[in-house]
């Protein structure tokens, strides 16, 4: 199935004023469906299964403008981070996709640029990511900084680096706001800081603040998808639970897709 220019679609759907003209109370524009996938963390097997499940869903329930939003944390902890990045960089999906920045991509990008501590990255499960690129984490710790950066440049392809640099901090579609971690209560969504969009936790999770849009996020693991009046959390800890979750948004309807491997 062909969907035309994905960049034009994303630009139109990112318009904060986009609504269903026939149903002004709808959460999404007419003919639009969004699949928002939670934290993957190196589970390429679960990503493959979810891509297939979304393709089946689009085929069984045709829609004019489907879009898949990935909410960040593609790497670390799970065993196949490089494969996950490779598929995302190739946009090998049944719909156009938007990839958002997770805190794990944030730190990995800094490590690649030489501006973050390798030990901090390893403490967040980055050892699994390095191994997926054929690198030995312990050997990397013993290297001089210049040698470490050379090893990273030789193992992490330019296309993967470009992918990491191109991930977005947020996306607005209709009356939904997509980001990795959440948003700072009391701050307009278009003024949120990078730090909060990628890293915030308790100040957001414990707040009932009305942001004017529903925040769709991951970052904080939950056993089952969590729906609150102001937010939807779809991080079901895929790397450990073996369950990857996506929320499917259409009009005023919400449903969930899950894959288990």
Coordinates of N, CA and C in Angstrom, one line a residue:
X1 N 0.8 -1.2 0.0 CA 0.0 0.0 0.0 C 0.9 1.2 0.0
X2 N 0.5 2.2 -0.8 CA 1.3 3.5 -0.9 C 0.5 4.6 -0.2
X3 N 1.3 5.4 0.5 CA 0.7 6.5 1.3 C 1.1 7.9 0.9
X4 N 1.8 8.0 -0.2 CA 2.3 9.3 -0.7 C 3.5 9.8 0.1
X5 N 3.8 11.1 0.1 CA 4.9 11.6 0.7 C 4.7 11.6 2.2
X6 N 5.5 10.8 3.0 CA 5.3 10.8 4.4 C 5.6 12.1 5.1
X7 N 6.5 12.9 4.6 CA 6.9 14.2 5.2 C 5.7 15.2 5.1
X8 N 5.0 15.1 4.0 CA 3.8 16.0 3.9 C 2.7 15.5 4.9
X9 N 2.6 14.2 5.0 CA 1.6 13.7 5.9 C 1.9 14.1 7.4
X10 N 3.2 13.9 7.7 CA 3.6 14.3 9.1 C 3.4 15.8 9.4
X11 N 3.8 16.6 8.4 CA 3.6 18.0 8.6 C 2.2 18.4 8.8
X12 N 1.3 17.8 8.0 CA -0.1 18.1 8.2 C -0.7 17.7 9.5
X13 N -0.3 16.4 9.9 CA -0.8 15.9 11.1 C -0.2 16.6 12.3
X14 N 1.0 17.2 12.2 CA 1.6 17.9 13.3 C 1.0 19.2 13.6
X15 N 0.1 19.7 12.7 CA -0.6 21.0 12.9 C -1.4 20.9 14.2
X16 N -1.1 21.7 15.2 CA -1.9 21.6 16.4 C -3.4 21.8 16.3
X17 N -3.8 22.5 15.2 CA -5.2 22.8 14.9 C -5.9 21.8 14.1
X18 N -5.2 20.7 13.8 CA -5.8 19.7 12.9 C -6.9 18.9 13.7
X19 N -8.1 18.9 13.3 CA -9.2 18.2 13.9 C -10.1 17.7 12.8
X20 N -11.0 16.8 13.2 CA -12.0 16.3 12.3 C -13.1 17.4 12.0
X21 N -13.2 17.9 10.8 CA -14.2 19.0 10.5 C -15.6 18.5 10.7
X22 N -15.8 17.2 10.5 CA -17.2 16.7 10.6 C -17.6 16.4 12.0
X23 N -16.5 16.1 12.9 CA -16.8 15.8 14.3 C -15.8 16.6 15.1
X24 N -16.1 17.9 15.4 CA -15.2 18.8 16.1 C -14.6 18.3 17.4
X25 N -15.3 17.3 18.1 CA -14.8 16.8 19.4 C -13.9 15.7 19.2
X26 N -13.6 15.2 18.0 CA -12.7 14.1 17.8 C -11.3 14.4 18.2
X27 N -10.6 13.4 18.7 CA -9.3 13.5 19.2 C -8.3 13.6 18.0
X28 N -8.6 12.9 16.9 CA -7.8 12.9 15.7 C -8.5 13.3 14.5
X29 N -7.8 13.8 13.5 CA -8.5 14.2 12.2 C -9.1 13.0 11.5
X30 N -10.2 13.3 10.8 CA -10.9 12.3 10.0 C -9.9 11.5 9.1
X31 N -10.1 10.2 9.1 CA -9.2 9.4 8.2 C -7.8 9.1 8.7
X32 N -7.6 9.5 10.0 CA -6.2 9.3 10.5 C -6.2 8.2 11.6
X33 N -5.2 7.4 11.6 CA -5.0 6.4 12.7 C -3.5 6.5 13.1
X34 N -3.2 6.5 14.4 CA -1.9 6.5 14.9 C -1.6 5.3 15.7
X35 N -0.5 4.6 15.4 CA 0.0 3.5 16.2 C 1.2 4.0 17.0
X36 N 1.1 4.0 18.3 CA 2.3 4.5 19.1 C 2.9 3.4 19.9
X37 N 4.1 3.1 19.6 CA 4.8 1.9 20.1 C 5.7 2.3 21.3
X38 N 5.6 1.5 22.4 CA 6.4 1.8 23.5 C 7.9 1.4 23.4
X39 N 8.6 1.4 24.5 CA 10.0 1.2 24.6 C 10.4 -0.2 24.1
X40 N 11.3 -0.3 23.2 CA 11.7 -1.6 22.6 C 13.0 -2.2 23.2
X41 N 14.0 -1.3 23.6 CA 15.2 -1.7 24.3 C 15.8 -3.0 23.7
X42 N 16.2 -2.9 22.4 CA 17.0 -4.0 21.8 C 16.2 -5.3 21.5
X43 N 14.9 -5.3 21.6 CA 14.2 -6.5 21.3 C 13.7 -6.4 19.9
X44 N 14.6 -6.7 19.0 CA 14.3 -6.7 17.5 C 13.2 -7.7 17.2
X45 N 13.2 -8.8 17.9 CA 12.2 -9.8 17.7 C 10.8 -9.3 17.9
X46 N 10.6 -8.5 19.0 CA 9.3 -8.0 19.3 C 9.0 -6.9 18.4
X47 N 10.0 -6.1 17.9 CA 9.7 -5.0 17.0 C 9.2 -5.6 15.6
X48 N 9.9 -6.7 15.2 CA 9.5 -7.4 14.0 C 8.0 -7.9 14.1
X49 N 7.7 -8.4 15.2 CA 6.3 -8.9 15.4 C 5.3 -7.8 15.4
X50 N 5.7 -6.7 16.0 CA 4.8 -5.6 16.1 C 4.6 -5.0 14.7
X51 N 5.6 -4.8 13.9 CA 5.5 -4.3 12.6 C 4.6 -5.2 11.8
X52 N 4.7 -6.5 11.9 CA 3.8 -7.4 11.2 C 2.3 -7.2 11.7
X53 N 2.2 -7.1 13.0 CA 0.8 -6.9 13.5 C 0.2 -5.6 13.0
X54 N 0.9 -4.6 13.0 CA 0.4 -3.3 12.5 C 0.0 -3.4 11.0
X55 N 0.9 -4.1 10.2 CA 0.6 -4.3 8.8 C -0.7 -5.1 8.6
X56 N -0.9 -6.1 9.5 CA -2.2 -6.8 9.4 C -3.3 -6.0 9.8
X57 N -3.2 -5.1 10.8 CA -4.2 -4.2 11.2 C -4.6 -3.2 10.1
X58 N -3.6 -2.7 9.5 CA -3.9 -1.7 8.4 C -4.6 -2.4 7.2
X59 N -4.2 -3.6 6.9 CA -4.8 -4.4 5.9 C -6.3 -4.8 6.2
X60 N -6.5 -5.2 7.4 CA -7.9 -5.6 7.9 C -8.8 -4.4 8.1
X61 N -8.2 -3.3 8.5 CA -9.0 -2.1 8.7 C -8.4 -0.9 8.0
X62 N -8.6 -0.8 6.7 CA -8.0 0.2 5.8 C -8.3 1.6 6.3
X63 N -7.4 2.5 6.2 CA -7.5 3.9 6.7 C -6.7 4.8 5.7
X64 N -7.2 6.0 5.5 CA -6.5 6.9 4.5 C -5.1 7.2 5.0
X65 N -5.0 7.6 6.3 CA -3.7 8.1 6.7 C -3.2 7.5 8.0
X66 N -2.6 6.3 7.9 CA -2.0 5.6 9.0 C -0.6 6.2 9.3
X67 N -0.3 6.2 10.6 CA 1.1 6.7 11.0 C 1.5 5.9 12.2
X68 N 2.8 5.5 12.2 CA 3.3 4.9 13.4 C 4.3 5.8 14.0
X69 N 4.1 6.0 15.4 CA 5.0 6.8 16.2 C 5.8 5.9 17.1
X70 N 7.1 5.9 17.1 CA 7.9 5.2 18.1 C 8.4 6.1 19.2
X71 N 8.1 5.7 20.4 CA 8.3 6.7 21.5 C 9.6 6.7 22.2
X72 N 10.6 6.1 21.5 CA 12.0 6.2 22.1 C 12.4 5.0 22.9
X73 N 13.7 5.0 23.3 CA 14.3 3.8 24.0 C 14.3 2.6 23.1
X74 N 15.0 2.7 22.0 CA 15.2 1.6 21.0 C 16.3 0.7 21.4
X75 N 17.2 1.2 22.2 CA 18.5 0.5 22.5 C 18.7 0.2 24.0
X76 N 19.8 -0.5 24.3 CA 20.2 -0.9 25.6 C 19.4 -2.0 26.2
X77 N 20.0 -2.7 27.1 CA 19.4 -3.8 27.9 C 19.1 -5.0 27.1
X78 N 18.3 -4.9 26.0 CA 18.0 -6.1 25.2 C 19.2 -6.4 24.3
X79 N 19.2 -7.5 23.6 CA 20.4 -8.0 22.9 C 20.6 -7.5 21.5
X80 N 19.6 -6.9 20.9 CA 19.8 -6.6 19.4 C 19.5 -5.1 19.1
X81 N 20.2 -4.2 19.8 CA 20.0 -2.8 19.6 C 20.3 -2.4 18.2
X82 N 21.5 -2.8 17.7 CA 21.9 -2.4 16.3 C 20.9 -2.8 15.3
X83 N 20.3 -4.0 15.4 CA 19.2 -4.4 14.5 C 18.0 -3.6 14.6
X84 N 17.6 -3.2 15.8 CA 16.5 -2.3 15.9 C 16.7 -1.0 15.2
X85 N 17.9 -0.4 15.5 CA 18.2 0.9 14.8 C 18.3 0.8 13.3
X86 N 18.8 -0.4 12.8 CA 18.9 -0.6 11.4 C 17.5 -0.6 10.8
X87 N 16.5 -1.3 11.4 CA 15.2 -1.3 10.8 C 14.5 0.1 10.8
X88 N 14.7 0.8 11.9 CA 14.1 2.1 12.0 C 14.7 3.0 11.0
X89 N 16.1 3.0 10.9 CA 16.7 3.8 9.9 C 16.3 3.6 8.5
X90 N 15.9 2.3 8.2 CA 15.4 2.0 6.8 C 13.9 2.3 6.7
X91 N 13.2 2.7 7.8 CA 11.8 2.9 7.7 C 11.0 1.7 7.1
X92 N 11.4 0.5 7.5 CA 10.8 -0.7 7.0 C 9.5 -1.0 7.7
X93 N 8.5 -0.2 7.4 CA 7.2 -0.3 8.1 C 6.1 -0.3 7.0
X94 N 4.9 -0.7 7.5 CA 3.7 -0.7 6.6 C 3.1 0.7 6.5
X95 N 3.6 1.7 7.4 CA 3.0 3.0 7.4 C 4.2 4.0 7.4
X96 N 4.0 5.3 7.1 CA 5.0 6.2 7.5 C 5.3 6.2 9.0
X97 N 6.5 6.5 9.4 CA 6.9 6.5 10.8 C 7.5 7.8 11.3
X98 N 7.3 8.1 12.5 CA 8.1 9.2 13.2 C 8.8 8.5 14.4
X99 N 10.1 8.8 14.6 CA 10.8 8.2 15.7 C 11.2 9.4 16.6
X100 N 10.9 9.2 17.9 CA 11.2 10.1 18.9 C 12.4 9.8 19.7
X101 N 13.0 10.7 20.4 CA 14.2 10.5 21.2 C 13.9 10.0 22.6
X102 N 14.5 8.9 22.9 CA 14.4 8.4 24.3 C 15.6 8.8 25.1
X103 N 15.6 8.7 26.4 CA 16.8 9.0 27.2 C 18.0 8.1 26.9
X104 N 17.7 6.9 26.4 CA 18.8 6.0 26.1 C 19.5 6.5 24.8
X105 N 18.7 6.9 23.8 CA 19.3 7.4 22.6 C 20.0 8.8 22.9
X106 N 19.5 9.5 23.8 CA 20.1 10.8 24.2 C 21.5 10.6 24.7
X107 N 21.7 9.6 25.6 CA 23.0 9.3 26.1 C 23.9 8.7 25.1
X108 N 23.4 7.8 24.3 CA 24.2 7.1 23.3 C 24.7 8.2 22.3
X109 N 23.9 9.1 21.9 CA 24.3 10.1 21.0 C 25.4 11.0 21.6
X110 N 25.3 11.2 22.9 CA 26.4 12.0 23.5 C 27.7 11.2 23.6
X111 N 27.6 9.9 23.9 CA 28.8 9.0 23.9 C 29.4 9.0 22.5
X112 N 28.6 8.9 21.4 CA 29.2 9.0 20.1 C 29.9 10.3 19.7
X113 N 29.4 11.3 20.3 CA 30.0 12.7 20.1 C 31.1 12.9 21.1
X114 N 31.3 12.0 22.0 CA 32.4 12.2 23.0 C 32.1 13.2 24.1
X115 N 30.8 13.5 24.3 CA 30.4 14.5 25.3 C 29.7 13.9 26.6
X116 N 29.7 12.5 26.7 CA 29.1 11.9 27.8 C 30.0 10.8 28.3
X117 N 29.9 10.4 29.6 CA 30.7 9.4 30.2 C 30.3 8.0 29.7
X118 N 31.2 7.2 29.3 CA 31.0 5.8 28.9 C 30.4 5.0 30.1
X119 N 30.9 5.3 31.3 CA 30.5 4.6 32.4 C 29.0 4.8 32.7
X120 N 28.5 6.1 32.5 CA 27.1 6.4 32.7 C 26.3 5.6 31.7
X121 N 26.7 5.5 30.4 CA 26.0 4.8 29.4 C 26.0 3.3 29.8
X122 N 27.1 2.7 30.2 CA 27.1 1.3 30.6 C 26.2 1.0 31.8
X123 N 26.1 2.0 32.7 CA 25.2 1.8 33.8 C 23.8 1.8 33.5
X124 N 23.4 2.3 32.3 CA 22.0 2.3 31.8 C 21.7 1.1 30.9
X125 N 22.6 0.1 30.8 CA 22.4 -1.0 30.0 C 23.1 -0.9 28.6
X126 N 24.0 0.1 28.5 CA 24.6 0.3 27.2 C 25.6 -0.8 26.8
X127 N 26.0 -1.6 27.8 CA 26.9 -2.7 27.4 C 26.3 -3.6 26.4
X128 N 24.9 -3.8 26.5 CA 24.2 -4.6 25.5 C 24.3 -4.0 24.1
X129 N 24.2 -2.7 24.1 CA 24.2 -2.0 22.8 C 25.6 -2.1 22.2
X130 N 26.7 -1.9 23.0 CA 28.0 -2.0 22.4 C 28.2 -3.4 21.9
X131 N 27.8 -4.4 22.6 CA 28.0 -5.8 22.1 C 27.2 -6.0 20.8
X132 N 26.1 -5.4 20.7 CA 25.3 -5.6 19.4 C 26.0 -5.0 18.2
X133 N 26.9 -4.1 18.5 CA 27.8 -3.5 17.4 C 29.1 -4.2 17.3
X134 N 29.3 -5.3 18.0 CA 30.5 -6.0 17.9 C 31.6 -5.5 18.8
X135 N 31.3 -4.7 19.8 CA 32.3 -4.0 20.6 C 32.3 -4.7 22.0
X136 N 33.5 -4.7 22.6 CA 33.7 -5.3 24.0 C 33.6 -4.2 25.0
X137 N 32.5 -4.1 25.8 CA 32.4 -3.0 26.8 C 33.6 -2.9 27.7
X138 N 34.2 -4.0 28.2 CA 35.3 -3.9 29.1 C 36.5 -3.3 28.4
X139 N 36.7 -3.8 27.2 CA 37.9 -3.3 26.4 C 37.7 -1.8 26.1
X140 N 36.4 -1.4 25.9 CA 36.2 0.0 25.6 C 36.5 0.9 26.8
X141 N 36.2 0.4 28.0 CA 36.5 1.1 29.3 C 38.0 1.3 29.4
X142 N 38.8 0.4 29.0 CA 40.3 0.5 29.1 C 40.9 1.4 28.1
X143 N 40.2 1.7 27.0 CA 40.8 2.5 26.0 C 41.0 4.0 26.3
X144 N 41.9 4.6 25.7 CA 42.0 6.1 25.7 C 40.8 6.6 24.9
X145 N 40.4 7.8 25.3 CA 39.2 8.5 24.7 C 39.3 8.5 23.2
X146 N 40.5 8.8 22.6 CA 40.6 8.9 21.2 C 40.4 7.6 20.5
X147 N 41.0 6.5 21.2 CA 40.8 5.2 20.6 C 39.4 4.7 20.7
X148 N 38.7 5.0 21.8 CA 37.3 4.7 22.0 C 36.5 5.3 20.9
X149 N 36.7 6.6 20.7 CA 35.9 7.3 19.6 C 36.2 6.7 18.3
X150 N 37.4 6.3 18.0 CA 37.7 5.6 16.7 C 37.0 4.3 16.6
X151 N 36.9 3.5 17.7 CA 36.3 2.2 17.7 C 34.8 2.4 17.4
X152 N 34.2 3.4 18.0 CA 32.8 3.7 17.8 C 32.5 4.1 16.4
X153 N 33.3 5.0 15.9 CA 33.1 5.4 14.5 C 33.2 4.3 13.5
X154 N 34.1 3.3 13.8 CA 34.3 2.2 12.9 C 33.2 1.2 13.0
X155 N 32.4 1.2 14.1 CA 31.4 0.1 14.3 C 30.0 0.7 14.1
X156 N 29.7 1.9 14.5 CA 28.3 2.5 14.3 C 28.3 3.2 13.0
X157 N 27.5 2.7 12.1 CA 27.5 3.2 10.7 C 27.0 4.6 10.6
X158 N 27.4 5.4 9.6 CA 26.9 6.7 9.4 C 25.4 6.8 9.3
X159 N 24.8 5.8 8.8 CA 23.3 5.8 8.7 C 22.7 5.7 10.1
X160 N 23.3 4.9 10.9 CA 22.8 4.8 12.3 C 23.0 6.1 13.1
X161 N 24.2 6.7 12.9 CA 24.4 8.0 13.5 C 23.4 9.0 13.0
X162 N 23.2 9.1 11.7 CA 22.3 10.0 11.2 C 20.9 9.8 11.7
X163 N 20.5 8.5 11.9 CA 19.2 8.2 12.5 C 19.0 8.8 13.9
X164 N 20.0 8.6 14.7 CA 20.0 9.0 16.1 C 19.9 10.6 16.1
X165 N 20.6 11.2 15.2 CA 20.6 12.7 15.2 C 19.3 13.2 14.7
X166 N 18.5 12.4 13.9 CA 17.3 12.9 13.3 C 16.1 12.7 14.2
X167 N 16.2 11.9 15.2 CA 15.0 11.6 16.0 C 14.4 12.9 16.6
X168 N 13.1 13.0 16.8 CA 12.4 14.2 17.2 C 12.1 14.1 18.7
X169 N 12.0 15.3 19.3 CA 11.6 15.3 20.8 C 10.1 15.1 21.0
X170 N 9.3 15.5 20.1 CA 7.8 15.4 20.3 C 7.1 15.5 19.0
X171 N 5.8 15.1 19.0 CA 5.0 15.2 17.9 C 3.6 15.4 18.4
X172 N 2.9 16.4 17.7 CA 1.5 16.6 18.0 C 0.6 16.1 16.8
X173 N -0.4 15.3 17.1 CA -1.3 14.9 16.1 C -2.7 15.1 16.7
X174 N -3.5 16.0 16.1 CA -4.8 16.3 16.7 C -4.7 16.7 18.1
X175 N -5.4 16.0 19.0 CA -5.4 16.4 20.4 C -4.5 15.4 21.2
X176 N -3.5 14.8 20.6 CA -2.5 14.0 21.3 C -1.2 14.6 21.1
X177 N -0.4 14.5 22.2 CA 1.0 15.0 22.2 C 1.9 13.8 22.5
X178 N 2.8 13.4 21.6 CA 3.7 12.2 21.8 C 5.1 12.7 22.2
X179 N 5.6 12.0 23.2 CA 7.0 12.3 23.6 C 7.5 11.0 24.4
X180 N 8.7 11.0 24.7 CA 9.2 9.8 25.4 C 8.8 9.7 26.8
X181 N 9.2 10.7 27.6 CA 9.0 10.6 29.1 C 7.8 11.2 29.7
X182 N 7.4 12.4 29.1 CA 6.3 13.1 29.7 C 6.5 14.6 29.5
X183 N 5.8 15.4 30.3 CA 5.9 16.9 30.2 C 5.8 17.5 31.6
X184 N 6.4 18.7 31.7 CA 6.4 19.4 32.9 C 5.1 20.1 33.1
X185 N 4.4 19.8 34.2 CA 3.1 20.4 34.5 C 3.3 22.0 34.6
X186 N 2.3 22.7 34.1 CA 2.4 24.1 34.2 C 3.1 24.8 33.1
X187 N 3.8 24.0 32.2 CA 4.6 24.6 31.1 C 3.9 24.3 29.8
X188 N 3.6 25.3 28.9 CA 3.0 25.0 27.7 C 3.8 23.9 26.9
X189 N 3.0 23.1 26.2 CA 3.7 22.0 25.5 C 4.7 22.4 24.5
X190 N 4.5 23.6 23.8 CA 5.5 24.1 22.9 C 6.7 24.8 23.5
X191 N 6.7 24.8 24.9 CA 7.8 25.4 25.6 C 8.5 24.3 26.5
X192 N 8.2 23.1 26.3 CA 8.8 22.0 27.1 C 10.3 21.9 26.8
X193 N 11.1 21.6 27.9 CA 12.5 21.5 27.7 C 12.9 20.1 27.2
X194 N 14.0 19.9 26.5 CA 14.5 18.6 26.1 C 14.6 17.7 27.3
X195 N 15.2 18.2 28.4 CA 15.4 17.4 29.5 C 14.1 16.8 30.0
X196 N 13.1 17.6 30.1 CA 11.8 17.0 30.6 C 11.2 16.0 29.6
X197 N 11.2 16.4 28.3 CA 10.5 15.5 27.3 C 11.2 14.1 27.3
X198 N 12.5 14.1 27.6 CA 13.3 12.9 27.5 C 13.5 12.1 28.8
X199 N 13.5 12.9 29.9 CA 13.9 12.3 31.2 C 12.8 12.4 32.3
X200 N 11.8 13.3 32.3 CA 11.0 13.5 33.4 C 10.3 12.3 33.9
X201 N 10.0 12.2 35.2 CA 9.3 11.0 35.7 C 8.3 11.5 36.8
X202 N 8.6 11.5 38.0 CA 7.6 11.7 39.1 C 6.8 13.0 39.0
X203 N 7.4 14.1 38.7 CA 6.7 15.4 38.6 C 5.6 15.3 37.6
X204 N 5.8 14.5 36.5 CA 4.7 14.3 35.5 C 3.8 13.2 35.9
X205 N 4.3 12.1 36.3 CA 3.5 10.9 36.6 C 2.5 11.1 37.8
X206 N 2.9 12.0 38.7 CA 2.1 12.2 39.9 C 1.1 13.4 39.7
X207 N 1.1 14.0 38.5 CA 0.3 15.2 38.3 C -0.9 14.9 37.5
X208 N -2.0 15.6 37.9 CA -3.3 15.5 37.2 C -3.5 16.8 36.3
X209 N -2.4 17.5 36.0 CA -2.5 18.7 35.3 C -3.1 18.5 33.9
X210 N -3.9 19.4 33.5 CA -4.5 19.3 32.1 C -3.7 20.1 31.2
X211 N -3.0 19.3 30.3 CA -2.1 19.9 29.3 C -2.8 20.4 28.1
X212 N -4.1 20.2 28.0 CA -4.8 20.6 26.8 C -4.8 19.5 25.7
X213 N -3.9 18.5 25.9 CA -3.8 17.4 25.0 C -3.5 16.2 25.9
X214 N -3.7 15.0 25.4 CA -3.4 13.8 26.1 C -1.9 13.4 25.7
X215 N -1.1 13.3 26.8 CA 0.3 12.9 26.6 C 0.4 11.4 26.4
X216 N 1.0 11.0 25.2 CA 1.3 9.6 25.0 C 2.8 9.3 25.1
X217 N 3.1 8.4 26.0 CA 4.6 8.3 26.4 C 4.9 6.9 26.7
X218 N 6.2 6.7 27.0 CA 6.8 5.5 27.5 C 7.6 5.8 28.8
X219 N 8.9 5.3 28.8 CA 9.9 5.7 29.8 C 9.8 5.0 31.1
X220 N 8.6 5.0 31.7 CA 8.3 4.4 33.0 C 7.6 3.1 32.8
X221 N 8.3 2.0 33.1 CA 7.6 0.6 32.9 C 6.4 0.4 33.8
X222 N 5.4 -0.2 33.1 CA 4.2 -0.6 33.8 C 3.8 -2.0 33.3
X223 N 3.1 -2.7 34.2 CA 2.8 -4.1 33.8 C 1.8 -4.2 32.7
X224 N 0.8 -3.3 32.7 CA -0.2 -3.2 31.6 C -0.3 -1.7 31.2
X225 N -0.7 -1.5 30.0 CA -0.8 -0.1 29.5 C -1.6 0.7 30.5
X226 N -1.2 1.9 30.8 CA -1.8 2.8 31.8 C -2.5 4.0 31.2
X227 N -3.8 4.1 31.4 CA -4.5 5.3 30.9 C -5.0 6.1 32.0
X228 N -4.5 7.4 32.0 CA -4.9 8.4 33.0 C -5.7 9.5 32.3
X229 N -6.3 10.4 33.0 CA -7.1 11.4 32.3 C -6.2 12.3 31.4
X230 N -4.9 12.4 31.8 CA -4.1 13.3 31.0 C -3.0 12.6 30.2
X231 N -2.9 11.3 30.3 CA -1.8 10.6 29.7 C -2.1 9.1 29.4
X232 N -1.3 8.5 28.5 CA -1.4 7.1 28.2 C 0.1 6.6 28.2
X233 N 0.4 5.6 29.0 CA 1.7 5.0 29.1 C 1.7 3.6 28.5
X234 N 2.6 3.4 27.5 CA 2.6 2.1 26.8 C 4.0 1.4 26.9
X235 N 4.8 1.8 28.0 CA 6.0 1.1 28.2 C 5.8 -0.2 29.1
X236 N 5.7 -1.3 28.5 CA 5.5 -2.6 29.2 C 6.7 -3.4 29.4
X237 N 7.9 -2.7 29.5 CA 9.2 -3.3 29.9 C 9.5 -4.5 29.0
X238 N 9.5 -4.2 27.7 CA 9.6 -5.3 26.7 C 10.9 -6.1 26.9
X239 N 12.0 -5.5 27.2 CA 13.3 -6.2 27.3 C 13.2 -7.3 28.3
X240 N 12.4 -7.1 29.4 CA 12.4 -8.1 30.5 C 11.1 -8.9 30.4
X241 N 10.0 -8.3 30.1 CA 8.6 -8.9 30.2 C 8.4 -9.8 28.9
X242 N 9.0 -9.4 27.8 CA 8.7 -10.1 26.5 C 7.5 -9.6 25.9
X243 N 6.9 -8.5 26.4 CA 5.7 -7.9 25.9 C 5.9 -6.5 25.4
X244 N 5.7 -6.3 24.1 CA 5.7 -4.9 23.5 C 4.3 -4.5 23.2
X245 N 4.1 -3.2 23.5 CA 2.7 -2.7 23.4 C 2.7 -1.4 22.5
X246 N 1.6 -1.3 21.8 CA 1.3 -0.1 21.0 C -0.2 0.3 21.3
X247 N -0.4 1.6 21.4 CA -1.8 2.1 21.5 C -2.2 2.5 20.1
X248 N -3.4 2.2 19.7 CA -4.0 2.5 18.4 C -5.0 3.6 18.7
X249 N -4.8 4.8 18.0 CA -5.7 6.0 18.3 C -6.4 6.3 16.9
X250 N -7.7 6.5 17.0 CA -8.5 6.8 15.8 C -9.7 7.5 16.2
X251 N -10.0 8.7 15.7 CA -11.1 9.5 16.2 C -11.1 9.7 17.7
X252 N -12.1 9.2 18.4 CA -12.1 9.2 19.8 C -11.9 7.8 20.4
X253 N -11.5 6.9 19.6 CA -11.3 5.5 20.0 C -9.9 5.2 20.3
X254 N -9.7 4.3 21.3 CA -8.3 3.8 21.7 C -8.4 2.3 21.9
X255 N -7.4 1.6 21.4 CA -7.3 0.2 21.6 C -5.8 -0.1 21.7
X256 N -5.5 -1.3 22.1 CA -4.1 -1.7 22.3 C -3.8 -2.9 21.4
X257 N -2.6 -2.9 20.9 CA -2.0 -4.1 20.3 C -0.8 -4.5 21.1
X258 N -0.6 -5.8 21.3 CA 0.5 -6.4 22.0 C 1.1 -7.6 21.3
X259 N 2.4 -7.7 21.4 CA 3.1 -8.9 20.9 C 3.9 -9.5 22.0
X260 N 4.0 -10.8 21.9 CA 4.8 -11.6 22.9 C 5.7 -12.5 22.1
X261 N 6.9 -12.6 22.5 CA 7.8 -13.5 21.9 C 8.6 -14.3 23.0

